Every structure is written in structure tokens, then in C-alpha cells.
mmCIF file of C-alpha atoms in Angstrom:
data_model
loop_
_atom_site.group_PDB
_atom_site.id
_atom_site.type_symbol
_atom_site.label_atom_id
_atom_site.label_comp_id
_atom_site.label_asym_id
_atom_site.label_seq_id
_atom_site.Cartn_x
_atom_site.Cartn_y
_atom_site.Cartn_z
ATOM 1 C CA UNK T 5 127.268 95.063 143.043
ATOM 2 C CA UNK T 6 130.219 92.461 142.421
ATOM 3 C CA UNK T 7 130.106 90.179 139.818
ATOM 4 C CA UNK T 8 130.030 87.003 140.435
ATOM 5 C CA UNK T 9 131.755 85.194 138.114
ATOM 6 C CA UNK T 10 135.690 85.222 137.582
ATOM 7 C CA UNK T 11 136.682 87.788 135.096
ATOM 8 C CA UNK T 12 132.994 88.511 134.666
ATOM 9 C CA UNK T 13 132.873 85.672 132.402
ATOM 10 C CA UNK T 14 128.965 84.810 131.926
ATOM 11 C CA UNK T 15 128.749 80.774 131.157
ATOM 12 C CA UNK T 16 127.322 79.719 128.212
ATOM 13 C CA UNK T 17 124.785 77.047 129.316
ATOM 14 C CA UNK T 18 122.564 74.417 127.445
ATOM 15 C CA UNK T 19 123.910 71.794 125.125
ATOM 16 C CA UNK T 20 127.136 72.264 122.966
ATOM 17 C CA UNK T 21 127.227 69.154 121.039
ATOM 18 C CA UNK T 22 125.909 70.800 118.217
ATOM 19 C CA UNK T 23 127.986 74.044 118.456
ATOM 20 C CA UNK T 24 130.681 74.382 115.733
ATOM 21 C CA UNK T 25 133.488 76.516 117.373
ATOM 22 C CA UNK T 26 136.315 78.172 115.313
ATOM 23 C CA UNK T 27 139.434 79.612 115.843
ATOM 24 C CA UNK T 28 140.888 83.098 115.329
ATOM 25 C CA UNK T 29 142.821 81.826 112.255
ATOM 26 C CA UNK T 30 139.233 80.308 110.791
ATOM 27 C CA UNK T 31 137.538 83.216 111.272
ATOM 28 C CA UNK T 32 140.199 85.466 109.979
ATOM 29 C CA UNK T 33 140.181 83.136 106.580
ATOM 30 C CA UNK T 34 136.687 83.045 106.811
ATOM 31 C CA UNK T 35 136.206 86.952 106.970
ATOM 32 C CA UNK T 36 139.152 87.855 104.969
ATOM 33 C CA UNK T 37 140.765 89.925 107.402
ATOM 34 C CA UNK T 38 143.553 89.389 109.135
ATOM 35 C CA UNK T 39 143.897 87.727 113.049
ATOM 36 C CA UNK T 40 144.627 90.969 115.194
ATOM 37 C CA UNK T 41 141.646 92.230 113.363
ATOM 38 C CA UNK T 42 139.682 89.369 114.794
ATOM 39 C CA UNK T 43 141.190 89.598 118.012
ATOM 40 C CA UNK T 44 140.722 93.320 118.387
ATOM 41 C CA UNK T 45 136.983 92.644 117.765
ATOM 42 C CA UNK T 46 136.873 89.971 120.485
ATOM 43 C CA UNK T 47 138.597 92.067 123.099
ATOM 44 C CA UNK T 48 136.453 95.275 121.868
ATOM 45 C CA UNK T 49 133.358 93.006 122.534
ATOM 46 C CA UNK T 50 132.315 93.065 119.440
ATOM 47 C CA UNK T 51 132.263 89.491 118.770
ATOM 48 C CA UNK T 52 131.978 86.558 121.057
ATOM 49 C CA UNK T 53 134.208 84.300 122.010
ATOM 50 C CA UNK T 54 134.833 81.441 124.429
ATOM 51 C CA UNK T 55 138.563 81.618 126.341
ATOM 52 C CA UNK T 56 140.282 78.052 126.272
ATOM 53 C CA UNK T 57 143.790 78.382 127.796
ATOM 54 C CA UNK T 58 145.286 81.114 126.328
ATOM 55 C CA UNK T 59 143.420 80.931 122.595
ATOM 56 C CA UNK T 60 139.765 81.978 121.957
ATOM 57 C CA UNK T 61 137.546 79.851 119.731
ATOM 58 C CA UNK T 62 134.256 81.512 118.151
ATOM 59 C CA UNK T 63 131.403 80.190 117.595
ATOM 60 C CA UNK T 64 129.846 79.589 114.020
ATOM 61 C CA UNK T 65 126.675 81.511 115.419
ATOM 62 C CA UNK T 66 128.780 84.530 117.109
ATOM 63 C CA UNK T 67 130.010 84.961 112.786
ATOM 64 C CA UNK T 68 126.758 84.931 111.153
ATOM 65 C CA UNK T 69 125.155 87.222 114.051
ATOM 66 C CA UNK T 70 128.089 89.493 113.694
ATOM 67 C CA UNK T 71 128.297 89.646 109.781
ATOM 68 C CA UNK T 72 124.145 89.987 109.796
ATOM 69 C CA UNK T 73 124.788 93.304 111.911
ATOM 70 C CA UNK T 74 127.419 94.419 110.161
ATOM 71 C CA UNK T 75 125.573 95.035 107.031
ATOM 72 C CA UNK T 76 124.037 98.031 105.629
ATOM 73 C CA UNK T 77 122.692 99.400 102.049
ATOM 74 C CA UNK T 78 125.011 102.005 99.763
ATOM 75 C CA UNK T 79 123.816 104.510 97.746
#
């Protein structure tokens, strides 16, 4: 079956007025890594991300839910 939606982008739907989107750099800072690291994450599909142009912005909510599953217990 085709996809279809361009790129097979899925739209995000609902109301975005209260959606805090950052960009690569922010999230970077915010992670402590560096940007390709973000970036590779976004294009592995490992975080999501909304295209604008030719820059990606991430959404506050796309961070926690990533960080949450990236967590596990030592020892």
C-alpha cells in the first residue's frame, strides 16, 4: 500500500498553542551532547521531530519521552 502522505510524514493534529518546540542546538545544550548527535537520533527515528524548511524543531514532550526511555538501573 502507498503512503499517503509526502515523505510519509504523519501530521501532528490537535492544538499546538501549548506545545513548546526546540531546536537541535536546545536540545543538544539541554542533553549535553553535541548537535549531530541529536540529529543522528532524529534521522535514526529515535526522537521526534517536526521539519520546518530545512531545520527540525523538537518538541519539549518528544525530550522527556525520550530521556524517560532511555533510562535504566546499574549494578
Amino acid at each position: 500500500m502507498v503512503d499517503p502522505t509526502p515523505g510519509g510524514v504523519r501530521p501532528i493534529g490537535g492544538d499546538l498553542s501549548n506545545v513548546n518546540f526546540l531546536t537541535v542546538a536546545e536540545v543538544a545544550a539541554l542533553m549535553r551532547v553535541s548537535k549531530m548527535s541529536v540529529y543522528r537520533l532524529i534521522h535514526g527515528g529515535e526522537l521526534e521531530a517536526v521539519r520546518f524548511g530545512r531545520s527540525f524543531r523538537v518538541t519539549e514532550k518528544a525530550v522527556d519521552a525520550y530521556l524517560k526511555g532511555s533510562y535504566y538501573e546499574t549494578g
